[in-house]
Each structure stands twice: as structure tokens, then as C-alpha cells.
PDB file of N, CA and C in Angstrom:
ATOM      1  N   UNK A   1      22.149  19.750 -39.872  1.00 53.00           N
ATOM      2  CA  UNK A   1      21.580  20.744 -39.007  1.00 53.00           C
ATOM      3  C   UNK A   1      20.203  20.248 -38.572  1.00 53.00           C
ATOM      4  N   UNK A   2      19.750  20.700 -37.447  1.00 59.00           N
ATOM      5  CA  UNK A   2      18.477  20.267 -36.869  1.00 59.00           C
ATOM      6  C   UNK A   2      18.423  18.753 -36.704  1.00 59.00           C
ATOM      7  N   UNK A   3      19.561  18.147 -36.358  1.00 60.00           N
ATOM      8  CA  UNK A   3      19.624  16.707 -36.111  1.00 60.00           C
ATOM      9  C   UNK A   3      19.101  15.907 -37.304  1.00 60.00           C
ATOM     10  N   UNK A   4      19.392  16.409 -38.522  1.00 60.00           N
ATOM     11  CA  UNK A   4      18.988  15.768 -39.778  1.00 60.00           C
ATOM     12  C   UNK A   4      17.475  15.645 -39.924  1.00 60.00           C
ATOM     13  N   UNK A   5      16.750  16.557 -39.308  1.00 66.00           N
ATOM     14  CA  UNK A   5      15.289  16.556 -39.331  1.00 66.00           C
ATOM     15  C   UNK A   5      14.806  17.779 -40.103  1.00 66.00           C
ATOM     16  N   UNK A   6      13.853  17.595 -41.035  1.00 65.00           N
ATOM     17  CA  UNK A   6      13.210  18.702 -41.734  1.00 65.00           C
ATOM     18  C   UNK A   6      11.709  18.538 -41.585  1.00 65.00           C
ATOM     19  N   UNK A   7      11.098  19.464 -40.841  1.00 72.00           N
ATOM     20  CA  UNK A   7       9.669  19.380 -40.501  1.00 72.00           C
ATOM     21  C   UNK A   7       9.411  18.007 -39.893  1.00 72.00           C
ATOM     22  N   UNK A   8       8.547  17.187 -40.483  1.00 72.00           N
ATOM     23  CA  UNK A   8       8.260  15.855 -39.938  1.00 72.00           C
ATOM     24  C   UNK A   8       9.076  14.761 -40.618  1.00 72.00           C
ATOM     25  N   UNK A   9      10.034  15.143 -41.434  1.00 66.00           N
ATOM     26  CA  UNK A   9      10.803  14.183 -42.208  1.00 66.00           C
ATOM     27  C   UNK A   9      12.238  14.131 -41.700  1.00 66.00           C
ATOM     28  N   UNK A  10      12.712  12.954 -41.395  1.00 63.00           N
ATOM     29  CA  UNK A  10      14.106  12.776 -40.993  1.00 63.00           C
ATOM     30  C   UNK A  10      14.895  12.405 -42.239  1.00 63.00           C
ATOM     31  N   UNK A  11      15.874  13.239 -42.596  1.00 60.00           N
ATOM     32  CA  UNK A  11      16.598  13.043 -43.848  1.00 60.00           C
ATOM     33  C   UNK A  11      17.426  11.763 -43.862  1.00 60.00           C
ATOM     34  N   UNK A  12      17.967  11.395 -42.737  1.00 57.00           N
ATOM     35  CA  UNK A  12      18.653  10.111 -42.599  1.00 57.00           C
ATOM     36  C   UNK A  12      18.010   9.407 -41.418  1.00 57.00           C
ATOM     37  N   UNK A  13      17.418   8.238 -41.644  1.00 57.00           N
ATOM     38  CA  UNK A  13      16.699   7.569 -40.562  1.00 57.00           C
ATOM     39  C   UNK A  13      17.585   7.296 -39.350  1.00 57.00           C
ATOM     40  N   UNK A  14      16.998   7.439 -38.173  1.00 59.00           N
ATOM     41  CA  UNK A  14      17.717   7.105 -36.944  1.00 59.00           C
ATOM     42  C   UNK A  14      17.910   5.596 -36.921  1.00 59.00           C
ATOM     43  N   UNK A  15      19.141   5.176 -36.785  1.00 58.00           N
ATOM     44  CA  UNK A  15      19.413   3.747 -36.829  1.00 58.00           C
ATOM     45  C   UNK A  15      20.824   3.484 -36.328  1.00 58.00           C
ATOM     46  N   UNK A  16      21.018   2.311 -35.769  1.00 55.00           N
ATOM     47  CA  UNK A  16      22.359   1.880 -35.413  1.00 55.00           C
ATOM     48  C   UNK A  16      23.025   1.156 -36.580  1.00 55.00           C
ATOM     49  N   UNK A  17      22.299   1.007 -37.669  1.00 56.00           N
ATOM     50  CA  UNK A  17      22.811   0.333 -38.848  1.00 56.00           C
ATOM     51  C   UNK A  17      23.992   1.130 -39.416  1.00 56.00           C
ATOM     52  N   UNK A  18      25.162   0.520 -39.570  1.00 54.00           N
ATOM     53  CA  UNK A  18      26.342   1.260 -40.026  1.00 54.00           C
ATOM     54  C   UNK A  18      26.222   1.828 -41.435  1.00 54.00           C
ATOM     55  N   UNK A  19      25.235   1.395 -42.218  1.00 52.00           N
ATOM     56  CA  UNK A  19      25.123   1.957 -43.566  1.00 52.00           C
ATOM     57  C   UNK A  19      24.609   3.394 -43.541  1.00 52.00           C
ATOM     58  N   UNK A  20      24.049   3.838 -42.396  1.00 53.00           N
ATOM     59  CA  UNK A  20      23.616   5.222 -42.266  1.00 53.00           C
ATOM     60  C   UNK A  20      24.723   6.013 -41.601  1.00 53.00           C
ATOM     61  N   UNK A  21      24.944   7.250 -42.053  1.00 51.00           N
ATOM     62  CA  UNK A  21      25.994   8.086 -41.484  1.00 51.00           C
ATOM     63  C   UNK A  21      25.643   8.470 -40.070  1.00 51.00           C
ATOM     64  N   UNK A  22      26.452   8.112 -39.094  1.00 50.00           N
ATOM     65  CA  UNK A  22      26.177   8.591 -37.734  1.00 50.00           C
ATOM     66  C   UNK A  22      26.526  10.069 -37.618  1.00 50.00           C
ATOM     67  N   UNK A  23      25.797  10.761 -36.771  1.00 51.00           N
ATOM     68  CA  UNK A  23      26.026  12.194 -36.604  1.00 51.00           C
ATOM     69  C   UNK A  23      27.431  12.499 -36.114  1.00 51.00           C
ATOM     70  N   UNK A  24      28.007  11.626 -35.294  1.00 56.00           N
ATOM     71  CA  UNK A  24      29.343  11.913 -34.788  1.00 56.00           C
ATOM     72  C   UNK A  24      30.396  11.833 -35.894  1.00 56.00           C
ATOM     73  N   UNK A  25      30.104  11.136 -36.981  1.00 54.00           N
ATOM     74  CA  UNK A  25      31.010  11.117 -38.128  1.00 54.00           C
ATOM     75  C   UNK A  25      31.161  12.524 -38.693  1.00 54.00           C
ATOM     76  N   UNK A  26      30.047  13.242 -38.884  1.00 57.00           N
ATOM     77  CA  UNK A  26      30.108  14.613 -39.396  1.00 57.00           C
ATOM     78  C   UNK A  26      30.761  15.535 -38.369  1.00 57.00           C
ATOM     79  N   UNK A  27      30.490  15.321 -37.105  1.00 58.00           N
ATOM     80  CA  UNK A  27      31.119  16.146 -36.068  1.00 58.00           C
ATOM     81  C   UNK A  27      32.636  15.978 -36.121  1.00 58.00           C
ATOM     82  N   UNK A  28      33.100  14.752 -36.333  1.00 58.00           N
ATOM     83  CA  UNK A  28      34.538  14.514 -36.454  1.00 58.00           C
ATOM     84  C   UNK A  28      35.119  15.249 -37.659  1.00 58.00           C
ATOM     85  N   UNK A  29      34.382  15.263 -38.775  1.00 59.00           N
ATOM     86  CA  UNK A  29      34.868  15.948 -39.968  1.00 59.00           C
ATOM     87  C   UNK A  29      34.995  17.444 -39.749  1.00 59.00           C
ATOM     88  N   UNK A  30      34.164  17.997 -38.866  1.00 57.00           N
ATOM     89  CA  UNK A  30      34.166  19.436 -38.649  1.00 57.00           C
ATOM     90  C   UNK A  30      34.978  19.840 -37.424  1.00 57.00           C
ATOM     91  N   UNK A  31      35.782  18.922 -36.905  1.00 62.00           N
ATOM     92  CA  UNK A  31      36.704  19.244 -35.815  1.00 62.00           C
ATOM     93  C   UNK A  31      38.050  19.594 -36.428  1.00 62.00           C
ATOM     94  N   UNK A  32      38.741  20.543 -35.825  1.00 62.00           N
ATOM     95  CA  UNK A  32      40.039  20.921 -36.380  1.00 62.00           C
ATOM     96  C   UNK A  32      41.035  19.782 -36.250  1.00 62.00           C
ATOM     97  N   UNK A  33      41.940  19.738 -37.198  1.00 58.00           N
ATOM     98  CA  UNK A  33      42.996  18.730 -37.152  1.00 58.00           C
ATOM     99  C   UNK A  33      43.866  18.956 -35.931  1.00 58.00           C
ATOM    100  N   UNK A  34      44.150  20.228 -35.628  1.00 65.00           N
ATOM    101  CA  UNK A  34      44.892  20.556 -34.415  1.00 65.00           C
ATOM    102  C   UNK A  34      46.391  20.445 -34.587  1.00 65.00           C
ATOM    103  N   UNK A  35      47.054  20.012 -33.543  1.00 70.00           N
ATOM    104  CA  UNK A  35      48.515  19.983 -33.525  1.00 70.00           C
ATOM    105  C   UNK A  35      49.054  18.805 -34.326  1.00 70.00           C
ATOM    106  N   UNK A  36      50.081  19.092 -35.105  1.00 67.00           N
ATOM    107  CA  UNK A  36      50.741  18.078 -35.918  1.00 67.00           C
ATOM    108  C   UNK A  36      52.047  17.661 -35.250  1.00 67.00           C
ATOM    109  N   UNK A  37      52.603  16.506 -35.638  1.00 74.00           N
ATOM    110  CA  UNK A  37      53.837  16.038 -35.013  1.00 74.00           C
ATOM    111  C   UNK A  37      54.991  17.038 -35.099  1.00 74.00           C
ATOM    112  N   UNK A  38      54.998  17.883 -36.139  1.00 74.00           N
ATOM    113  CA  UNK A  38      56.095  18.851 -36.271  1.00 74.00           C
ATOM    114  C   UNK A  38      55.882  20.099 -35.416  1.00 74.00           C
ATOM    115  N   UNK A  39      54.812  20.129 -34.622  1.00 72.00           N
ATOM    116  CA  UNK A  39      54.549  21.254 -33.736  1.00 72.00           C
ATOM    117  C   UNK A  39      53.645  22.320 -34.326  1.00 72.00           C
ATOM    118  N   UNK A  40      53.382  22.241 -35.638  1.00 66.00           N
ATOM    119  CA  UNK A  40      52.473  23.214 -36.237  1.00 66.00           C
ATOM    120  C   UNK A  40      51.028  22.827 -35.909  1.00 66.00           C
ATOM    121  N   UNK A  41      50.131  23.772 -36.075  1.00 64.00           N
ATOM    122  CA  UNK A  41      48.731  23.531 -35.745  1.00 64.00           C
ATOM    123  C   UNK A  41      47.855  23.974 -36.911  1.00 64.00           C
ATOM    124  N   UNK A  42      46.876  23.169 -37.244  1.00 63.00           N
ATOM    125  CA  UNK A  42      45.946  23.503 -38.324  1.00 63.00           C
ATOM    126  C   UNK A  42      44.571  23.710 -37.705  1.00 63.00           C
ATOM    127  N   UNK A  43      44.133  24.953 -37.658  1.00 64.00           N
ATOM    128  CA  UNK A  43      42.835  25.263 -37.061  1.00 64.00           C
ATOM    129  C   UNK A  43      41.798  25.656 -38.114  1.00 64.00           C
ATOM    130  N   UNK A  44      42.197  25.694 -39.383  1.00 59.00           N
ATOM    131  CA  UNK A  44      41.289  26.116 -40.444  1.00 59.00           C
ATOM    132  C   UNK A  44      40.842  24.959 -41.332  1.00 59.00           C
ATOM    133  N   UNK A  45      41.203  23.743 -40.968  1.00 59.00           N
ATOM    134  CA  UNK A  45      40.875  22.599 -41.810  1.00 59.00           C
ATOM    135  C   UNK A  45      40.509  21.436 -40.918  1.00 59.00           C
ATOM    136  N   UNK A  46      39.409  20.751 -41.256  1.00 58.00           N
ATOM    137  CA  UNK A  46      38.953  19.646 -40.427  1.00 58.00           C
ATOM    138  C   UNK A  46      38.623  18.416 -41.236  1.00 58.00           C
ATOM    139  N   UNK A  47      39.604  17.678 -41.673  1.00 60.00           N
ATOM    140  CA  UNK A  47      39.378  16.404 -42.349  1.00 60.00           C
ATOM    141  C   UNK A  47      38.371  16.534 -43.491  1.00 60.00           C
ATOM    142  N   UNK A  48      38.747  17.171 -44.555  1.00 71.00           N
ATOM    143  CA  UNK A  48      37.975  17.375 -45.786  1.00 71.00           C
ATOM    144  C   UNK A  48      37.028  18.572 -45.739  1.00 71.00           C
ATOM    145  N   UNK A  49      36.875  19.227 -44.620  1.00 79.00           N
ATOM    146  CA  UNK A  49      35.972  20.371 -44.505  1.00 79.00           C
ATOM    147  C   UNK A  49      36.763  21.558 -43.976  1.00 79.00           C
ATOM    148  N   UNK A  50      36.664  22.685 -44.679  1.00 81.00           N
ATOM    149  CA  UNK A  50      37.341  23.913 -44.256  1.00 81.00           C
ATOM    150  C   UNK A  50      36.546  24.574 -43.147  1.00 81.00           C
ATOM    151  N   UNK A  51      37.241  25.207 -42.225  1.00 81.00           N
ATOM    152  CA  UNK A  51      36.613  25.821 -41.058  1.00 81.00           C
ATOM    153  C   UNK A  51      37.013  27.285 -40.990  1.00 81.00           C
ATOM    154  N   UNK A  52      36.078  28.129 -40.565  1.00 83.00           N
ATOM    155  CA  UNK A  52      36.427  29.537 -40.453  1.00 83.00           C
ATOM    156  C   UNK A  52      35.394  30.329 -39.689  1.00 83.00           C
ATOM    157  N   UNK A  53      35.637  31.636 -39.618  1.00 85.00           N
ATOM    158  CA  UNK A  53      34.704  32.572 -38.990  1.00 85.00           C
ATOM    159  C   UNK A  53      34.531  33.763 -39.904  1.00 85.00           C
ATOM    160  N   UNK A  54      33.317  34.287 -39.936  1.00 88.00           N
ATOM    161  CA  UNK A  54      33.022  35.477 -40.715  1.00 88.00           C
ATOM    162  C   UNK A  54      31.944  36.270 -39.997  1.00 88.00           C
ATOM    163  N   UNK A  55      32.220  37.542 -39.757  1.00 89.00           N
ATOM    164  CA  UNK A  55      31.276  38.439 -39.102  1.00 89.00           C
ATOM    165  C   UNK A  55      30.774  37.862 -37.773  1.00 89.00           C
ATOM    166  N   UNK A  56      31.673  37.205 -37.049  1.00 89.00           N
ATOM    167  CA  UNK A  56      31.333  36.672 -35.738  1.00 89.00           C
ATOM    168  C   UNK A  56      30.623  35.333 -35.752  1.00 89.00           C
ATOM    169  N   UNK A  57      30.510  34.703 -36.910  1.00 89.00           N
ATOM    170  CA  UNK A  57      29.818  33.419 -37.030  1.00 89.00           C
ATOM    171  C   UNK A  57      30.794  32.350 -37.515  1.00 89.00           C
ATOM    172  N   UNK A  58      30.757  31.191 -36.876  1.00 85.00           N
ATOM    173  CA  UNK A  58      31.582  30.062 -37.278  1.00 85.00           C
ATOM    174  C   UNK A  58      30.923  29.367 -38.462  1.00 85.00           C
ATOM    175  N   UNK A  59      31.733  28.976 -39.439  1.00 87.00           N
ATOM    176  CA  UNK A  59      31.188  28.258 -40.594  1.00 87.00           C
ATOM    177  C   UNK A  59      32.087  27.093 -40.958  1.00 87.00           C
ATOM    178  N   UNK A  60      31.531  26.155 -41.702  1.00 86.00           N
ATOM    179  CA  UNK A  60      32.309  25.089 -42.316  1.00 86.00           C
ATOM    180  C   UNK A  60      31.968  25.090 -43.798  1.00 86.00           C
ATOM    181  N   UNK A  61      32.935  24.696 -44.613  1.00 87.00           N
ATOM    182  CA  UNK A  61      32.784  24.844 -46.053  1.00 87.00           C
ATOM    183  C   UNK A  61      33.392  23.656 -46.783  1.00 87.00           C
ATOM    184  N   UNK A  62      32.658  23.158 -47.756  1.00 86.00           N
ATOM    185  CA  UNK A  62      33.176  22.145 -48.675  1.00 86.00           C
ATOM    186  C   UNK A  62      33.354  22.857 -50.008  1.00 86.00           C
ATOM    187  N   UNK A  63      34.567  22.882 -50.519  1.00 82.00           N
ATOM    188  CA  UNK A  63      34.895  23.697 -51.682  1.00 82.00           C
ATOM    189  C   UNK A  63      35.256  22.835 -52.879  1.00 82.00           C
ATOM    190  N   UNK A  64      34.627  23.143 -54.021  1.00 80.00           N
ATOM    191  CA  UNK A  64      34.956  22.476 -55.268  1.00 80.00           C
ATOM    192  C   UNK A  64      36.162  23.127 -55.928  1.00 80.00           C
ATOM    193  N   UNK A  65      36.609  22.559 -56.997  1.00 76.00           N
ATOM    194  CA  UNK A  65      37.819  23.014 -57.672  1.00 76.00           C
ATOM    195  C   UNK A  65      37.658  24.376 -58.337  1.00 76.00           C
ATOM    196  N   UNK A  66      36.483  24.691 -58.844  1.00 78.00           N
ATOM    197  CA  UNK A  66      36.292  25.918 -59.621  1.00 78.00           C
ATOM    198  C   UNK A  66      35.229  26.830 -59.027  1.00 78.00           C
ATOM    199  N   UNK A  67      35.249  27.031 -57.724  1.00 79.00           N
ATOM    200  CA  UNK A  67      34.342  27.992 -57.119  1.00 79.00           C
ATOM    201  C   UNK A  67      32.990  27.440 -56.723  1.00 79.00           C
ATOM    202  N   UNK A  68      32.844  26.135 -56.674  1.00 85.00           N
ATOM    203  CA  UNK A  68      31.613  25.551 -56.154  1.00 85.00           C
ATOM    204  C   UNK A  68      31.782  25.409 -54.642  1.00 85.00           C
ATOM    205  N   UNK A  69      30.764  25.840 -53.899  1.00 86.00           N
ATOM    206  CA  UNK A  69      30.853  25.791 -52.443  1.00 86.00           C
ATOM    207  C   UNK A  69      29.558  25.282 -51.846  1.00 86.00           C
ATOM    208  N   UNK A  70      29.683  24.568 -50.754  1.00 89.00           N
ATOM    209  CA  UNK A  70      28.584  24.333 -49.825  1.00 89.00           C
ATOM    210  C   UNK A  70      29.098  24.867 -48.498  1.00 89.00           C
ATOM    211  N   UNK A  71      28.454  25.916 -48.009  1.00 90.00           N
ATOM    212  CA  UNK A  71      28.895  26.586 -46.792  1.00 90.00           C
ATOM    213  C   UNK A  71      27.781  26.497 -45.762  1.00 90.00           C
ATOM    214  N   UNK A  72      28.126  26.115 -44.535  1.00 88.00           N
ATOM    215  CA  UNK A  72      27.156  26.025 -43.446  1.00 88.00           C
ATOM    216  C   UNK A  72      27.546  26.998 -42.349  1.00 88.00           C
ATOM    217  N   UNK A  73      26.643  27.937 -42.053  1.00 90.00           N
ATOM    218  CA  UNK A  73      26.823  28.859 -40.931  1.00 90.00           C
ATOM    219  C   UNK A  73      25.910  28.315 -39.839  1.00 90.00           C
ATOM    220  N   UNK A  74      26.494  27.611 -38.905  1.00 84.00           N
ATOM    221  CA  UNK A  74      25.736  26.756 -38.002  1.00 84.00           C
ATOM    222  C   UNK A  74      24.786  27.515 -37.085  1.00 84.00           C
ATOM    223  N   UNK A  75      25.242  28.583 -36.457  1.00 87.00           N
ATOM    224  CA  UNK A  75      24.371  29.253 -35.485  1.00 87.00           C
ATOM    225  C   UNK A  75      23.228  30.008 -36.159  1.00 87.00           C
ATOM    226  N   UNK A  76      23.294  30.209 -37.464  1.00 88.00           N
ATOM    227  CA  UNK A  76      22.197  30.855 -38.187  1.00 88.00           C
ATOM    228  C   UNK A  76      21.313  29.840 -38.911  1.00 88.00           C
ATOM    229  N   UNK A  77      21.631  28.540 -38.787  1.00 88.00           N
ATOM    230  CA  UNK A  77      20.939  27.494 -39.546  1.00 88.00           C
ATOM    231  C   UNK A  77      20.906  27.844 -41.030  1.00 88.00           C
ATOM    232  N   UNK A  78      22.035  28.303 -41.544  1.00 90.00           N
ATOM    233  CA  UNK A  78      22.139  28.780 -42.918  1.00 90.00           C
ATOM    234  C   UNK A  78      23.040  27.847 -43.712  1.00 90.00           C
ATOM    235  N   UNK A  79      22.526  27.356 -44.831  1.00 91.00           N
ATOM    236  CA  UNK A  79      23.313  26.551 -45.754  1.00 91.00           C
ATOM    237  C   UNK A  79      23.288  27.264 -47.100  1.00 91.00           C
ATOM    238  N   UNK A  80      24.458  27.511 -47.658  1.00 90.00           N
ATOM    239  CA  UNK A  80      24.579  28.217 -48.930  1.00 90.00           C
ATOM    240  C   UNK A  80      25.241  27.279 -49.931  1.00 90.00           C
ATOM    241  N   UNK A  81      24.632  27.132 -51.100  1.00 91.00           N
ATOM    242  CA  UNK A  81      25.203  26.317 -52.164  1.00 91.00           C
ATOM    243  C   UNK A  81      25.499  27.239 -53.339  1.00 91.00           C
ATOM    244  N   UNK A  82      26.729  27.233 -53.779  1.00 88.00           N
ATOM    245  CA  UNK A  82      27.129  28.046 -54.929  1.00 88.00           C
ATOM    246  C   UNK A  82      27.659  27.106 -55.998  1.00 88.00           C
ATOM    247  N   UNK A  83      27.064  27.159 -57.184  1.00 87.00           N
ATOM    248  CA  UNK A  83      27.454  26.245 -58.251  1.00 87.00           C
ATOM    249  C   UNK A  83      28.247  26.925 -59.357  1.00 87.00           C
ATOM    250  N   UNK A  84      28.613  28.181 -59.175  1.00 78.00           N
ATOM    251  CA  UNK A  84      29.286  28.947 -60.216  1.00 78.00           C
ATOM    252  C   UNK A  84      30.705  28.504 -60.485  1.00 78.00           C
ATOM    253  N   UNK A  85      31.224  28.992 -61.589  1.00 78.00           N
ATOM    254  CA  UNK A  85      32.597  28.722 -61.993  1.00 78.00           C
ATOM    255  C   UNK A  85      33.382  30.018 -61.861  1.00 78.00           C
ATOM    256  N   UNK A  86      34.485  29.989 -61.185  1.00 73.00           N
ATOM    257  CA  UNK A  86      35.310  31.193 -61.076  1.00 73.00           C
ATOM    258  C   UNK A  86      36.762  30.801 -60.865  1.00 73.00           C
ATOM    259  N   UNK A  87      37.626  31.706 -61.197  1.00 69.00           N
ATOM    260  CA  UNK A  87      39.040  31.533 -60.916  1.00 69.00           C
ATOM    261  C   UNK A  87      39.324  32.151 -59.550  1.00 69.00           C
ATOM    262  N   UNK A  88      40.190  31.568 -58.752  1.00 66.00           N
ATOM    263  CA  UNK A  88      40.503  32.140 -57.438  1.00 66.00           C
ATOM    264  C   UNK A  88      40.989  33.580 -57.561  1.00 66.00           C
ATOM    265  N   UNK A  89      40.537  34.408 -56.634  1.00 76.00           N
ATOM    266  CA  UNK A  89      40.903  35.822 -56.635  1.00 76.00           C
ATOM    267  C   UNK A  89      41.801  36.171 -55.455  1.00 76.00           C
ATOM    268  N   UNK A  90      42.281  35.181 -54.766  1.00 79.00           N
ATOM    269  CA  UNK A  90      43.132  35.419 -53.609  1.00 79.00           C
ATOM    270  C   UNK A  90      42.581  34.717 -52.389  1.00 79.00           C
ATOM    271  N   UNK A  91      43.344  34.757 -51.313  1.00 79.00           N
ATOM    272  CA  UNK A  91      42.956  34.075 -50.081  1.00 79.00           C
ATOM    273  C   UNK A  91      42.766  35.058 -48.943  1.00 79.00           C
ATOM    274  N   UNK A  92      41.859  34.697 -48.051  1.00 79.00           N
ATOM    275  CA  UNK A  92      41.690  35.400 -46.781  1.00 79.00           C
ATOM    276  C   UNK A  92      41.579  34.314 -45.718  1.00 79.00           C
ATOM    277  N   UNK A  93      42.447  34.355 -44.730  1.00 73.00           N
ATOM    278  CA  UNK A  93      42.456  33.364 -43.649  1.00 73.00           C
ATOM    279  C   UNK A  93      42.374  31.933 -44.204  1.00 73.00           C
ATOM    280  N   UNK A  94      43.244  31.620 -45.165  1.00 74.00           N
ATOM    281  CA  UNK A  94      43.428  30.275 -45.721  1.00 74.00           C
ATOM    282  C   UNK A  94      42.331  29.809 -46.671  1.00 74.00           C
ATOM    283  N   UNK A  95      41.328  30.626 -46.971  1.00 79.00           N
ATOM    284  CA  UNK A  95      40.259  30.237 -47.894  1.00 79.00           C
ATOM    285  C   UNK A  95      40.141  31.255 -49.015  1.00 79.00           C
ATOM    286  N   UNK A  96      39.633  30.807 -50.154  1.00 81.00           N
ATOM    287  CA  UNK A  96      39.384  31.693 -51.284  1.00 81.00           C
ATOM    288  C   UNK A  96      38.455  32.828 -50.849  1.00 81.00           C
ATOM    289  N   UNK A  97      38.753  34.054 -51.247  1.00 85.00           N
ATOM    290  CA  UNK A  97      37.936  35.204 -50.824  1.00 85.00           C
ATOM    291  C   UNK A  97      36.482  35.058 -51.257  1.00 85.00           C
ATOM    292  N   UNK A  98      36.222  34.305 -52.323  1.00 85.00           N
ATOM    293  CA  UNK A  98      34.838  34.122 -52.766  1.00 85.00           C
ATOM    294  C   UNK A  98      33.987  33.374 -51.743  1.00 85.00           C
ATOM    295  N   UNK A  99      34.605  32.537 -50.910  1.00 86.00           N
ATOM    296  CA  UNK A  99      33.841  31.882 -49.840  1.00 86.00           C
ATOM    297  C   UNK A  99      33.249  32.948 -48.924  1.00 86.00           C
ATOM    298  N   UNK A 100      34.059  33.924 -48.555  1.00 87.00           N
ATOM    299  CA  UNK A 100      33.584  34.999 -47.669  1.00 87.00           C
ATOM    300  C   UNK A 100      32.558  35.886 -48.369  1.00 87.00           C
ATOM    301  N   UNK A 101      32.763  36.172 -49.654  1.00 87.00           N
ATOM    302  CA  UNK A 101      31.776  36.961 -50.399  1.00 87.00           C
ATOM    303  C   UNK A 101      30.441  36.220 -50.473  1.00 87.00           C
ATOM    304  N   UNK A 102      30.499  34.900 -50.670  1.00 87.00           N
ATOM    305  CA  UNK A 102      29.283  34.085 -50.733  1.00 87.00           C
ATOM    306  C   UNK A 102      28.545  34.115 -49.398  1.00 87.00           C
ATOM    307  N   UNK A 103      29.272  33.972 -48.298  1.00 89.00           N
ATOM    308  CA  UNK A 103      28.650  34.026 -46.969  1.00 89.00           C
ATOM    309  C   UNK A 103      28.045  35.403 -46.724  1.00 89.00           C
ATOM    310  N   UNK A 104      28.781  36.463 -47.041  1.00 91.00           N
ATOM    311  CA  UNK A 104      28.262  37.824 -46.845  1.00 91.00           C
ATOM    312  C   UNK A 104      26.976  38.039 -47.629  1.00 91.00           C
ATOM    313  N   UNK A 105      26.964  37.611 -48.883  1.00 88.00           N
ATOM    314  CA  UNK A 105      25.775  37.773 -49.717  1.00 88.00           C
ATOM    315  C   UNK A 105      24.583  37.036 -49.106  1.00 88.00           C
ATOM    316  N   UNK A 106      24.801  35.787 -48.685  1.00 89.00           N
ATOM    317  CA  UNK A 106      23.709  34.995 -48.104  1.00 89.00           C
ATOM    318  C   UNK A 106      23.212  35.609 -46.803  1.00 89.00           C
ATOM    319  N   UNK A 107      24.131  36.041 -45.939  1.00 88.00           N
ATOM    320  CA  UNK A 107      23.719  36.636 -44.665  1.00 88.00           C
ATOM    321  C   UNK A 107      22.962  37.939 -44.889  1.00 88.00           C
ATOM    322  N   UNK A 108      23.410  38.754 -45.836  1.00 90.00           N
ATOM    323  CA  UNK A 108      22.708  40.001 -46.136  1.00 90.00           C
ATOM    324  C   UNK A 108      21.332  39.728 -46.730  1.00 90.00           C
ATOM    325  N   UNK A 109      21.233  38.706 -47.584  1.00 88.00           N
ATOM    326  CA  UNK A 109      19.944  38.354 -48.187  1.00 88.00           C
ATOM    327  C   UNK A 109      18.974  37.852 -47.134  1.00 88.00           C
ATOM    328  N   UNK A 110      19.430  36.963 -46.266  1.00 84.00           N
ATOM    329  CA  UNK A 110      18.571  36.442 -45.197  1.00 84.00           C
ATOM    330  C   UNK A 110      18.165  37.570 -44.261  1.00 84.00           C
ATOM    331  N   UNK A 111      19.093  38.461 -43.939  1.00 83.00           N
ATOM    332  CA  UNK A 111      18.779  39.597 -43.079  1.00 83.00           C
ATOM    333  C   UNK A 111      17.730  40.497 -43.695  1.00 83.00           C
ATOM    334  N   UNK A 112      17.778  40.679 -45.015  1.00 67.00           N
ATOM    335  CA  UNK A 112      16.800  41.526 -45.699  1.00 67.00           C
ATOM    336  C   UNK A 112      15.422  40.880 -45.724  1.00 67.00           C
ATOM    337  N   UNK A 113      15.379  39.546 -45.665  1.00 67.00           N
ATOM    338  CA  UNK A 113      14.096  38.840 -45.706  1.00 67.00           C
ATOM    339  C   UNK A 113      13.420  38.762 -44.353  1.00 67.00           C
ATOM    340  N   UNK A 114      14.182  38.942 -43.273  1.00 63.00           N
ATOM    341  CA  UNK A 114      13.580  38.783 -41.942  1.00 63.00           C
ATOM    342  C   UNK A 114      13.075  40.085 -41.378  1.00 63.00           C
TER     343      UNK A 114
END
């Protein structure tokens, strides 16, 4: 987010050197897989990153095995990291319901702070 820039510090140096992750690599990861040869379409998964919408905001999520999440709500410049351990409680729109609870909690907390 913010073109990998934080204040005056660039988190990954701008370079054509292939050892640095190019921004388009992450953009590719967050693009939907789309149509498959069998005619089905996957719009909730983008090459290792889950994709979804919550409360009108698009998000991408990297999910660990036991309830660890890194969730990015792009238009809010919001990144949520959850390190807890939990058992899945069910799915909503192809993702564990805790992903949505985590996003709701973060959005409500940020809203209360502003």
C-alpha cells in the first residue's frame, strides 16, 4: 500500500534488480484466477491470496492454518494482522467467518478512533 512507501522510508527500494519484488508481482497475486478450462470461474481466490468484499470494501487476505490472518482493506489503507489460534466456525462467501469478524472489528475500531 502507498507504493511501498512509509513516510520518508521506502520499504522495498525502487530498482529494476530482480531480487526486489516488483509491484506488478503483488498485483498479479491479487487478481482473480477467473475462468477455468472446465468452464467454472474462481472470483474469490487470486494465486495464494483470498479475495472478497465486506461492508462495501474490497479486501485481500492471506490466511494461516489456525486462524492467523493478514487482511488488507485497500481503499481504507487498512492492514489487519491476527495471530490468534482458533478452530474454523464455518464459511461465508468461501472464507472462514472469522476473517469477516476480524475485518469488522478493525473497521469499527478505526472508525471509533477517527
